[in-house]
Short mmCIF file of C-alpha atoms and ligand atoms in Angstrom, two decimals:
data_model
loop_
_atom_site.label_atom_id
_atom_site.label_comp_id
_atom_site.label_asym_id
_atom_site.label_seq_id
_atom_site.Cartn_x
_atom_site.Cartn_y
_atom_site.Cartn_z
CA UNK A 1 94.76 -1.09 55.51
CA UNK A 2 92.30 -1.18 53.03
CA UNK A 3 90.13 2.06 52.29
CA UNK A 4 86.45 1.88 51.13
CA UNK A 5 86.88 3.28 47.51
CA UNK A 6 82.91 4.13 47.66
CA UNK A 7 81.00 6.78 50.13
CA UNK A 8 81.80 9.35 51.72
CA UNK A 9 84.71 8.80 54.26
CA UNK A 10 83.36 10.37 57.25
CA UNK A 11 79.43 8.97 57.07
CA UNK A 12 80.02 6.23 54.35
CA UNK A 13 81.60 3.16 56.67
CA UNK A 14 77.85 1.73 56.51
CA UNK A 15 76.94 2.12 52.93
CA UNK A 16 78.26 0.15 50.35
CA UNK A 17 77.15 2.55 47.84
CA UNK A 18 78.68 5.72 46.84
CA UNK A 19 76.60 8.88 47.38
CA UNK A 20 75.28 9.54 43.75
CA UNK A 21 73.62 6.27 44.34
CA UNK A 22 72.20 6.67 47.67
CA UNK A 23 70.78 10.00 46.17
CA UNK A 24 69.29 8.09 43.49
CA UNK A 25 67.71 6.15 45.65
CA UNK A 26 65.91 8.83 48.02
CA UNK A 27 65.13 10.96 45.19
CA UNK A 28 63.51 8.14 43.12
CA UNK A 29 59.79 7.66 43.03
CA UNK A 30 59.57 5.79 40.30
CA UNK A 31 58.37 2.54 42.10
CA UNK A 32 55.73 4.03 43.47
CA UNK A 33 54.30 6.69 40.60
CA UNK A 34 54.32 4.96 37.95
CA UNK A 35 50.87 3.50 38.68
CA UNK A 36 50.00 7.20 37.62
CA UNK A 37 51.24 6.32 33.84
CA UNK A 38 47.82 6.83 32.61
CA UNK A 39 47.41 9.86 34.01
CA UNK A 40 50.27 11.15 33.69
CA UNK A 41 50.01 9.96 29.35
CA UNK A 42 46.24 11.98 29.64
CA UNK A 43 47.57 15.07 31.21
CA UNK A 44 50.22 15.69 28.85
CA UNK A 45 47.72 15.11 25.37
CA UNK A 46 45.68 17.61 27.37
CA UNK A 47 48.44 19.80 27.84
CA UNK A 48 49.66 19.78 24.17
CA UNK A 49 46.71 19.98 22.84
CA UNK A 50 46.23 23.52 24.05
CA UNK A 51 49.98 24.78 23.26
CA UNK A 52 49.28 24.20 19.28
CA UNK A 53 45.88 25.63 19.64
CA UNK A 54 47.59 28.46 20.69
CA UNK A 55 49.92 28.94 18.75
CA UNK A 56 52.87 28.12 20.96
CA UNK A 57 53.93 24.94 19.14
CA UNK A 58 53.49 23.72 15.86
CA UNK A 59 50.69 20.97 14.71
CA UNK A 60 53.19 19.36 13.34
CA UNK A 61 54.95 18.95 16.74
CA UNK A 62 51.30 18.14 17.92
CA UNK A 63 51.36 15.29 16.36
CA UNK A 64 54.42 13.88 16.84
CA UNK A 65 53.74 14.21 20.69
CA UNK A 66 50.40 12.76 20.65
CA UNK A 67 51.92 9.38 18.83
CA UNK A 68 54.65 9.42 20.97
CA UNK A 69 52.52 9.76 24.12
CA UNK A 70 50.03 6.55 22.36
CA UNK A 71 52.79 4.51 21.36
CA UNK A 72 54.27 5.03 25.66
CA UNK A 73 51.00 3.94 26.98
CA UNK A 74 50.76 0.90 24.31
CA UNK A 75 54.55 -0.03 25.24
CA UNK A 76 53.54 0.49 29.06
CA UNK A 77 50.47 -1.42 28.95
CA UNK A 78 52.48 -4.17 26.76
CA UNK A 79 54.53 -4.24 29.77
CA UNK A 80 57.79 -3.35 27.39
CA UNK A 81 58.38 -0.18 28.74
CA UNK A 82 61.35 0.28 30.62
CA UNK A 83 60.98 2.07 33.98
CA UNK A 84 64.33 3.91 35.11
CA UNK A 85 65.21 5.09 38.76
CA UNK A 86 67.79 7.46 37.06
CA UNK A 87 65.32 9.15 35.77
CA UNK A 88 63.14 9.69 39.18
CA UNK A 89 59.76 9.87 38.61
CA UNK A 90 56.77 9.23 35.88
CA UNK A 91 56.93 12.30 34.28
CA UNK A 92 60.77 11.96 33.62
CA UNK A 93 60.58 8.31 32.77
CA UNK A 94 57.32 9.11 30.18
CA UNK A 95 59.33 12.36 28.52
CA UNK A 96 62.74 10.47 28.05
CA UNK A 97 60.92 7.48 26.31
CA UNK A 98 59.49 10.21 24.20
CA UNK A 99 62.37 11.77 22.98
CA UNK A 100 63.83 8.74 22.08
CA UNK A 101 60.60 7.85 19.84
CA UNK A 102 59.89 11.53 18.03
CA UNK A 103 63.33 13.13 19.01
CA UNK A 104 63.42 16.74 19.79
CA UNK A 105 59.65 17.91 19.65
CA UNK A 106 59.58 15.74 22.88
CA UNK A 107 61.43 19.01 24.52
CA UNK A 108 58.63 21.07 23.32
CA UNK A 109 56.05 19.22 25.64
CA UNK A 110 57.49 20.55 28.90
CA UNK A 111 56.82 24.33 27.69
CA UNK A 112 54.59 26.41 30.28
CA UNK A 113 54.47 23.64 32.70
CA UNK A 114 56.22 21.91 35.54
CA UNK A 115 56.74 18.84 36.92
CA UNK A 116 55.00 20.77 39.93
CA UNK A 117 52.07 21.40 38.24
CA UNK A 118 51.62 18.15 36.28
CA UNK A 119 52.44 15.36 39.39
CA UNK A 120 49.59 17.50 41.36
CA UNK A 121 47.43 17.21 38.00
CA UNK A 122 48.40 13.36 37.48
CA UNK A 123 47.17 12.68 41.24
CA UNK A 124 44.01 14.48 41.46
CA UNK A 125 42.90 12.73 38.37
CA UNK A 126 44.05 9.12 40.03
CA UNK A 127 42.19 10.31 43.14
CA UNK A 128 38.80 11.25 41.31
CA UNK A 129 38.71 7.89 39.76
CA UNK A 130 39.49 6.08 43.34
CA UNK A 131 36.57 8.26 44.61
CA UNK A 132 34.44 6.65 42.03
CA UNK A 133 35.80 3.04 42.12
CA UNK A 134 35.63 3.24 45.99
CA UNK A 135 31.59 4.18 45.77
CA UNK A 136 31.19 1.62 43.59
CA UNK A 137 32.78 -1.28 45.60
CA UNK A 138 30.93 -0.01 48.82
CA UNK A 139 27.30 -0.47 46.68
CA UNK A 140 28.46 -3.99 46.13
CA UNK A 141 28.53 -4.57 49.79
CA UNK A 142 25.89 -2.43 50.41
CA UNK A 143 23.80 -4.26 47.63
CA UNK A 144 25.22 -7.77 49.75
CA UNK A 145 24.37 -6.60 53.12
CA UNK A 146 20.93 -5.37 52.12
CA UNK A 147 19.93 -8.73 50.34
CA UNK A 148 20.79 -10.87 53.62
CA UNK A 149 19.00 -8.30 55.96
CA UNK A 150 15.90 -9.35 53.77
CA UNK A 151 16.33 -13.13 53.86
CA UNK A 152 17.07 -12.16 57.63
CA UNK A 153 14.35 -9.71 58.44
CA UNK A 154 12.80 -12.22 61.29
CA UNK A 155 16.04 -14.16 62.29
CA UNK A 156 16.11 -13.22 65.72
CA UNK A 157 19.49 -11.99 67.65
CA UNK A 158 20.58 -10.53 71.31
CA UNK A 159 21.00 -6.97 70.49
CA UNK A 160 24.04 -5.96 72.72
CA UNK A 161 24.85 -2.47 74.79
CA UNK A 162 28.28 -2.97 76.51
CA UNK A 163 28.71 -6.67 74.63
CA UNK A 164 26.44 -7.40 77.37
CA UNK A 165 22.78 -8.69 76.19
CA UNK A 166 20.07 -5.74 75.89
CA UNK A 167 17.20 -6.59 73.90
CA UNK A 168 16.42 -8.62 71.29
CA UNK A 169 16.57 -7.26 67.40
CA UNK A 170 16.84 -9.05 64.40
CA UNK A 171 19.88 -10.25 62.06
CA UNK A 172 18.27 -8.11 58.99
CA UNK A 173 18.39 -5.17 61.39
CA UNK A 174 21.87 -5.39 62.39
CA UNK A 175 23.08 -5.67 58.38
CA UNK A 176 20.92 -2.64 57.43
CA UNK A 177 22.71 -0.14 60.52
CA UNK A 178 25.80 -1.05 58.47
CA UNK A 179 24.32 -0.17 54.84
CA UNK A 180 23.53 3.14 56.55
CA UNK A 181 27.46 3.51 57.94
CA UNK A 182 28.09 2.27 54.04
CA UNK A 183 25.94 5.10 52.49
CA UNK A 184 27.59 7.50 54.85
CA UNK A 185 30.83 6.59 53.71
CA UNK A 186 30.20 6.81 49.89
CA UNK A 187 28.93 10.43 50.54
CA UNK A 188 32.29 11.15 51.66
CA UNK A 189 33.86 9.78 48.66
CA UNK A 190 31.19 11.77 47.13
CA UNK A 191 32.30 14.74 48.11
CA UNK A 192 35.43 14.73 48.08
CA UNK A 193 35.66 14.08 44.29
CA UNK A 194 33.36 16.72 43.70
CA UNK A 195 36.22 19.20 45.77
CA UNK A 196 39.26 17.84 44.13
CA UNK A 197 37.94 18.37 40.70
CA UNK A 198 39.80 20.95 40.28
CA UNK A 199 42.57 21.62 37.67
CA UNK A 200 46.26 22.44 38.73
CA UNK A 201 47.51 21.85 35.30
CA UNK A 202 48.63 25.73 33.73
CA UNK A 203 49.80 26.75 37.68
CA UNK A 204 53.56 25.70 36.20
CA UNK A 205 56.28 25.70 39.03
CA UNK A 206 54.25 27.71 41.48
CA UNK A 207 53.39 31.48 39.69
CA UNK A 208 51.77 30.84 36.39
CA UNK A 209 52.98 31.17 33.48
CA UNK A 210 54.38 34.09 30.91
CA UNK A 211 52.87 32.02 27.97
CA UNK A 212 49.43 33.00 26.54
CA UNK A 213 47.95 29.19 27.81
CA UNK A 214 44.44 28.00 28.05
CA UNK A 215 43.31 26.89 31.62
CA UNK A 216 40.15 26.47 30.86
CA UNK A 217 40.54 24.05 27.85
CA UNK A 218 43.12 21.76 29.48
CA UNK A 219 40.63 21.73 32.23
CA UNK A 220 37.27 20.73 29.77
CA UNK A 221 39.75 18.23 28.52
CA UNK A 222 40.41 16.26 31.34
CA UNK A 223 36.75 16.97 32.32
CA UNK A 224 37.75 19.02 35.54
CA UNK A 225 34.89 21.41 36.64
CA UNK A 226 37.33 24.19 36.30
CA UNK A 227 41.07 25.57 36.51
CA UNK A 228 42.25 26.17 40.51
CA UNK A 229 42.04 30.40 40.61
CA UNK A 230 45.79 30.37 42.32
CA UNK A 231 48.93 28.72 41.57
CA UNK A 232 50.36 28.20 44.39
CA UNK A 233 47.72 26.67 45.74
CA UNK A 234 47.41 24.74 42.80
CA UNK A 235 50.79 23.15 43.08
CA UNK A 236 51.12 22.48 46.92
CA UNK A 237 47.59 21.97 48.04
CA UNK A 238 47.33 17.76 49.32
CA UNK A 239 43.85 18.57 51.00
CA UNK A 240 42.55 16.36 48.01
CA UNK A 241 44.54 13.71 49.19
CA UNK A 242 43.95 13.80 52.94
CA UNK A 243 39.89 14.15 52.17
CA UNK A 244 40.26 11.18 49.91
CA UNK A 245 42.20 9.15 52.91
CA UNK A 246 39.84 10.66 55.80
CA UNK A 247 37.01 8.80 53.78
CA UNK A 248 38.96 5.42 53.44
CA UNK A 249 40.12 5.72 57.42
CA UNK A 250 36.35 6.31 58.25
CA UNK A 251 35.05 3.52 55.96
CA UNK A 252 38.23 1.02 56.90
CA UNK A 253 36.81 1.91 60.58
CA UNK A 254 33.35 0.86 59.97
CA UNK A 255 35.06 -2.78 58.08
CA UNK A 256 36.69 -2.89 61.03
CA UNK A 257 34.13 -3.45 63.50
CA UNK A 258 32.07 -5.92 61.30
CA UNK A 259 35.49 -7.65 61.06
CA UNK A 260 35.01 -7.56 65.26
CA UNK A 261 31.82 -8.78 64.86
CA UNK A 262 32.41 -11.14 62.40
CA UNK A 263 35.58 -12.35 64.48
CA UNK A 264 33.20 -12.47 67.85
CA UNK A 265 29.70 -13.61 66.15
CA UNK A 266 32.06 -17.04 64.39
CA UNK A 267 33.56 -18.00 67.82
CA UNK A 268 32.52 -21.23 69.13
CA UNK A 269 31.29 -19.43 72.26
CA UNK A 270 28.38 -17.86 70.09
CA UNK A 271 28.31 -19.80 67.23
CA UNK A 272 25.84 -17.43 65.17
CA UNK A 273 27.65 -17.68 61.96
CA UNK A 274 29.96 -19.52 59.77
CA UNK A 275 32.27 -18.54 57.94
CA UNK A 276 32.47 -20.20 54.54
CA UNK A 277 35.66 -22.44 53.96
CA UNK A 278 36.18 -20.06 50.91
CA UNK A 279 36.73 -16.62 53.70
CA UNK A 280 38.25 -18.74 56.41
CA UNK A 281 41.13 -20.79 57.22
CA UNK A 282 42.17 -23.63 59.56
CA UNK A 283 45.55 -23.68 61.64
CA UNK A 284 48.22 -26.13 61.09
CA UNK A 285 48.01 -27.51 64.68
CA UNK A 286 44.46 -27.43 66.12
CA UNK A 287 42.57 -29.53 63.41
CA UNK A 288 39.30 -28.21 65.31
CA UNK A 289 39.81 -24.61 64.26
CA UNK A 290 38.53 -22.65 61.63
CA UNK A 291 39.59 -19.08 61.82
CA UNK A 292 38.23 -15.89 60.77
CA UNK A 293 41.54 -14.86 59.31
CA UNK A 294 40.09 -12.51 56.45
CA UNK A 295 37.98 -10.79 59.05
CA UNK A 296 41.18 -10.17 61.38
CA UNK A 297 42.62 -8.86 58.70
CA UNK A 298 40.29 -6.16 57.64
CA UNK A 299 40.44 -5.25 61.26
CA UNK A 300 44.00 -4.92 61.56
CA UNK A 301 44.19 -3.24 57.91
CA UNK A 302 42.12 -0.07 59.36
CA UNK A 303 45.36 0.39 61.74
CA UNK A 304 47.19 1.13 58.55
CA UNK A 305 44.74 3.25 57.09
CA UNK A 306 44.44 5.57 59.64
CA UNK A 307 48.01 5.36 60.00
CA UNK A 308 48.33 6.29 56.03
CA UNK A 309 46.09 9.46 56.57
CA UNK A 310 47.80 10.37 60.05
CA UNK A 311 51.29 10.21 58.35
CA UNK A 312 50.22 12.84 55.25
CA UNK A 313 48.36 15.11 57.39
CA UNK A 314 51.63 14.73 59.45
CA UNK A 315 54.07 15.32 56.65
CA UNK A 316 51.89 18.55 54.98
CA UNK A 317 51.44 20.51 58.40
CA UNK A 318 55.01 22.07 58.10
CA UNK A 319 55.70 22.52 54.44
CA UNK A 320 55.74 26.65 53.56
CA UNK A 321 53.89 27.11 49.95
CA UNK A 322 54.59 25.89 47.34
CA UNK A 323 56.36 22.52 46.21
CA UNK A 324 58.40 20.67 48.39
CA UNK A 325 59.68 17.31 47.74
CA UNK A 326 58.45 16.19 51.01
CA UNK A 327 55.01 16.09 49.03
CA UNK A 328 56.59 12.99 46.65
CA UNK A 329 55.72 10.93 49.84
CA UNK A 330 51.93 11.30 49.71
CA UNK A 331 51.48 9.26 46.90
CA UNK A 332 52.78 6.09 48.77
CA UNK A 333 50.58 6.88 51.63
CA UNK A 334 47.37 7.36 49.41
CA UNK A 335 48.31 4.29 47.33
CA UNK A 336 48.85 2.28 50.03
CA UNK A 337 45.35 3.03 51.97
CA UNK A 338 43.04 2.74 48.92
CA UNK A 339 44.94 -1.24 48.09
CA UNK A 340 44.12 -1.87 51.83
CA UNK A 341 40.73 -0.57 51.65
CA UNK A 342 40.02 -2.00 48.21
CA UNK A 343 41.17 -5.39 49.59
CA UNK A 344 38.89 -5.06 52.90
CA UNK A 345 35.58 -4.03 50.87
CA UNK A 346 36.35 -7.03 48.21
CA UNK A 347 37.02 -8.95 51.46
CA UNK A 348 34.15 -8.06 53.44
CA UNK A 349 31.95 -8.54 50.24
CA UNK A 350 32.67 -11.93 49.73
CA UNK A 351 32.51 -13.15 53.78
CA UNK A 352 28.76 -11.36 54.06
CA UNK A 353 27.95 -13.05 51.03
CA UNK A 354 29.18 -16.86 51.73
CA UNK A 355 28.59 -17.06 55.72
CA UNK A 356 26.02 -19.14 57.03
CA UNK A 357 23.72 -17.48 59.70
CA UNK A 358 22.93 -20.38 63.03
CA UNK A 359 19.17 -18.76 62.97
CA UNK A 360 19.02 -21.41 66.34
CA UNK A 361 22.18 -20.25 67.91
CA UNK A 362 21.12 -16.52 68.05
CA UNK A 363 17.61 -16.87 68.86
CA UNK A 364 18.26 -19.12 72.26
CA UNK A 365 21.12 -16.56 72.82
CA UNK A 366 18.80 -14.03 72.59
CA UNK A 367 16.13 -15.81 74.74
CA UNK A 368 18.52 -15.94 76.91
CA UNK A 369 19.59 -13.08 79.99
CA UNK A 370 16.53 -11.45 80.44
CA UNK A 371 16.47 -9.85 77.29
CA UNK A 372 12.94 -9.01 77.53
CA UNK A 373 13.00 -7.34 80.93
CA UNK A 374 12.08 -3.72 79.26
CA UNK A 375 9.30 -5.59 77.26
CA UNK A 376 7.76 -6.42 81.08
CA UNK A 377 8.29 -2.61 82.47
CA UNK A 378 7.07 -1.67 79.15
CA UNK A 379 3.40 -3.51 79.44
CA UNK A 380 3.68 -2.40 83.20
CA UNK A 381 3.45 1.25 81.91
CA UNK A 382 0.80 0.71 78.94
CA UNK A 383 -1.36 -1.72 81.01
CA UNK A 384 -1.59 -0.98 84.65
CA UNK A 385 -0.60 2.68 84.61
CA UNK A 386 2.72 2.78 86.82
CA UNK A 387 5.62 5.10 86.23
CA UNK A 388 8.36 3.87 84.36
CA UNK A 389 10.64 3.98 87.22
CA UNK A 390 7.93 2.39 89.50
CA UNK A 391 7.91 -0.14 86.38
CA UNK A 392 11.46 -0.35 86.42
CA UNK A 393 11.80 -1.57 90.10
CA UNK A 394 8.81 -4.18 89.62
CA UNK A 395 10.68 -5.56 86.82
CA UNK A 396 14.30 -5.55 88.51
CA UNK A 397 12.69 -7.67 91.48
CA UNK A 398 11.30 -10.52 89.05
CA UNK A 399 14.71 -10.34 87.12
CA UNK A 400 16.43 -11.09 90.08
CA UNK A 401 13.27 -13.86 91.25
CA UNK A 402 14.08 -15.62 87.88
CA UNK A 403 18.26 -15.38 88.69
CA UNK A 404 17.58 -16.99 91.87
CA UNK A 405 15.79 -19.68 90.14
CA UNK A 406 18.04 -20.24 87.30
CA UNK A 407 14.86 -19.70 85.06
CA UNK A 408 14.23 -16.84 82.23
CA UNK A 409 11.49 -14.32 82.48
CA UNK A 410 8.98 -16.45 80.61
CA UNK A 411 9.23 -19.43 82.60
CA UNK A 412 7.81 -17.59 86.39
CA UNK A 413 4.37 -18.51 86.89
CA UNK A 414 2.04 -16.16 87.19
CA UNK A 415 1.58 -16.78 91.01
CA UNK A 416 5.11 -15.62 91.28
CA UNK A 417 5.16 -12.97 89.60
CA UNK A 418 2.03 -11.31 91.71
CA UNK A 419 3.70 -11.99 94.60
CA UNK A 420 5.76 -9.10 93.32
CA UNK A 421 2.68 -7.00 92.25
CA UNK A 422 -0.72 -8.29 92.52
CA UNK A 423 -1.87 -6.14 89.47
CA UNK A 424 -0.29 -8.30 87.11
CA UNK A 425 -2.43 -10.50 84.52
CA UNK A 426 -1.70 -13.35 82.46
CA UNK A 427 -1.86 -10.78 79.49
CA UNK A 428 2.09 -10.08 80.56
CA UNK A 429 3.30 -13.50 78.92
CA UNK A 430 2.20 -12.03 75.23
CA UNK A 431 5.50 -9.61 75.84
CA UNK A 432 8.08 -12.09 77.00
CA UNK A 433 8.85 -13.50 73.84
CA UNK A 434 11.45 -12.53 72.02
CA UNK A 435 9.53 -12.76 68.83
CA UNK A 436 7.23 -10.42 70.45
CA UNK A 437 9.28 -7.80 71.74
CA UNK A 438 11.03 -7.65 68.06
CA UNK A 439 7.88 -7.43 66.44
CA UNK A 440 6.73 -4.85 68.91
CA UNK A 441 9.76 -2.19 67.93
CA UNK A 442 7.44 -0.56 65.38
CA UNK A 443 9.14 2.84 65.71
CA UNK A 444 10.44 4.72 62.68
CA UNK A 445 14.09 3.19 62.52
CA UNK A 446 12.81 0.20 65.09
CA UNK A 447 14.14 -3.56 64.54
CA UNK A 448 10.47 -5.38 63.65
CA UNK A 449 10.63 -7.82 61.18
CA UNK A 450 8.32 -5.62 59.06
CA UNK A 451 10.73 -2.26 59.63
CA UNK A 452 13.36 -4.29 58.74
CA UNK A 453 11.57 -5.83 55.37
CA UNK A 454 10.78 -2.50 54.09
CA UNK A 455 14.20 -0.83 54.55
CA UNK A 456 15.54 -3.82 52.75
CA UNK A 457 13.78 -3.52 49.89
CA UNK A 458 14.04 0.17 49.27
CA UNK A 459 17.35 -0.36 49.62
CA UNK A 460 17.86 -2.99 47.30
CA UNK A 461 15.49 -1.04 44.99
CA UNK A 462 18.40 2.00 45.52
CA UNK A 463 20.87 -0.08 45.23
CA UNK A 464 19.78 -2.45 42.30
CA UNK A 465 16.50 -1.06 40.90
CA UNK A 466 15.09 -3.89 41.45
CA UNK A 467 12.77 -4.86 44.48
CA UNK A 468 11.89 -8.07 45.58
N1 LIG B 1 58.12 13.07 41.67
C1 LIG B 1 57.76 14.36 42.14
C2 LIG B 1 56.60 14.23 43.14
O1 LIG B 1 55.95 13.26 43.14
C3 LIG B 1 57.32 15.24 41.00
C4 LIG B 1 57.50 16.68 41.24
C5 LIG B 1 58.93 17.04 41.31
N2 LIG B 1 59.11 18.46 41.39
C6 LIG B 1 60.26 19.03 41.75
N3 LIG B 1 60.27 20.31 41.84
N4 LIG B 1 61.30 18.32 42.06
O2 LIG B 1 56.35 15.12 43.95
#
């Protein structure tokens, strides 16, 4: 009988690798880290910088470095550079190249740091620049969003508690609550730059270093507001991370139920928008169909968000301080949410932009299931002086008049609708319109066309500088 001649004879009947190999390929993280090249090339100038300021290796090896490290990220960005699991990670794969280009001052760069210190360096710096590419995207749909709420200030829509009709509002109003969830979310991002600017580099493997090193200039030079005061935090803290990814799985949820709406709003059954043929496709079967596919998408894409922030919180909660090489794992996580959520925002962008609003279709929906009803209790209040409840009761018994007679609230006569309270005048049918009752919702924050055209512009004056 033939033995396997790789593996591990007792657990190795399934692999057809030997274990060296199948260490390799835990261990690696190559794949996934070297999107960090940049940072990783930034870091270590930093970082070498400082030592021959200090003394604690030559200029002359200063230089060498800093070619070395120039000529990577040309050979990198050339896409010559040869990325090697062997050698793990970024950091391994950046210093090997190096040697091979200046030779032995390449074994200099390494002195007073870690790979501890500099991967938790590399990623902050990756994450600070998300935080600001991730504000900027969500201005672009904000900036999107806000321009149709102005060109739909008066369109006319059933405003929905329960999916079931409430009151009227208008289109422009429904696109400005989400430039409000959108500001919300690029506060978080916000913030959570401003907390993870903090500098690890200098914390070494987890205790600092005995070399006399300068924190504070590595820190100015890669335009952190300051060195991290402890080392071990330095090196194991992920918080930045998990912040970053709390932001994206709030914003991905807010996508998400546009995408819902969006999915819901483009069904035949409604009919109040269309989705351009550029954000929509049609299905190799039903030649009728055209399907919101991007928008399901962006929906089901928020499932892996939260799932991305749910499996690093999940992975930090039991590591003791300091490194563990359970942490390589968050960068796949992170990476992964912020392509999914960069994808949704360009997504969502580009469908608010190109849909067509059915101004017709939402306004006889919204004409439509007595949508007015608190409009009537409403003038009951102001003009004859009942209670609201009292109100409230009047106006369920001419609701349920008009259901009997397969009619809307506009269409009882006035005979019929004393017969329910003889105080009534004709005075009532100036509130059954929808275009009334939008217009009426005057309140700070209220849906009126005229709200809705001045929190348009001053966003788009935020937003662009420019009002219209
Ligand atoms: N690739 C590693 C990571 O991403 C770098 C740090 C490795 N440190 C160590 N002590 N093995 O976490």
């Amino acid at each position: 009988m033939n033995k396997k001649t790789t593996g591990n004879e007792m657990w190795g009947g399934r692999f057809s690798a030997g274990p060296s190999a199948i260490m390799e390929e835990i261990n690696a993280s190559i794949d996934v880290d070297k999107r960090l090249w940049r940072e990783d090339i930034a870091g270590s100038k930093a970082h070498a910088a400082m030592l021959a300021q200090r003394g604690i290796i030559s200029a002359e090896d200063h230089a060498e470095i800093a070619r070395g490290l120039s000529q990577i990220g040309d050979e990198i960005e050339a896409g010559t550079f040869n990325f090697s699991a062997a050698l793990e990670d970024i950091h391994m794969n950046i210093e090997a190249r190096l040697k091979e280009i200046i030779g032995e001052a390449a074994g200099r760069l390494h002195t007073a740091r870690s790979r501890n210190d500099q991967v938790a360096t590399d990623f902050r710096l990756w994450c600070r620049q998300t935080c600001q590419d991730m504000d900027t995207a969500l201005a672009g749909l904000q900036a999107t969003l806000a321009r149709r709420a102005e060109a739909e200030a008066a369109t006319i829509m059933p405003g929905f508690t329960h999916l079931q009709s409430a009151q009227p509002v208008t289109f422009g109003h429904h696109c400005l609550a989400y430039v409000e969830m959108f500001a919300r979310d690029r506060g978080r991002f916000q913030d959570a730059r401003k907390r993870l600017n903090e500098s690890p580099l200098g914390a070494a493997a987890l205790a600092g270093t005995s070399f006399d090193i300068d924190r504070q200039a590595t820190a100015a030079a890669l335009a952190f507001d300051k060195p991290m005061a402890n080392s071990l935090d330095a090196v194991s803290a992920r918080d930045f991370a998990a912040e970053l990814l709390a932001a994206c799985a709030i914003c991905a949820t807010h996508i998400s139920r546009l995408s819902e709406e969006i999915v819901i709003w483009s069904s035949a059954q409604f009919g109040f928008i269309t989705l351009s043929d550029d954000f929509s496709t049609g299905s190799s079967i039903m030649p009728q169909k055209k399907n919101p596919d991007a928008a399901e998408l962006c929906r089901a894409k928020s499932g892996r968000i939260i799932g991305d922030l749910n499996g690093l919180l999940i992975m930090l909660k039991g590591l003791p301080l300091a490194y563990s090489k359970d942490m390589q794992e968050d960068k796949e996580q992170t990476f992964d949410a912020v392509d999914a959520l960069a994808l949704c925002l360009a997504a969502m962008t580009g469908m608010v932009a190109s849909l067509h609003v059915n101004r017709p279709a939402m306004h006889s929906a919204a004409a439509t299931g007595f949508s007015t009803a608190t409009d009537l209790a409403d003038w009951l209040v102001r003009t004859l002086g009942l209670p609201f409840r009292d109100a409230h009761h009047v106006t369920g018994a001419l609701v349920a008049m008009a259901e009997q007679k397969g009619c809307d609230l506009p269409d009882l006569t006035l005979d019929e609708i004393q017969s329910v309270h003889s105080g009534v005048t004709d005075d009532v049918f100036s509130v059954l319109s929808v275009e009334n009752s939008v217009a009426s919702r005057m309140s700070y924050g209220g849906t009126a066309p005229e709200n809705v055209r001045q929190q348009a512009a001053l966003w788009i004056e935020r937003l662009e500088g420019t009002a219209s």
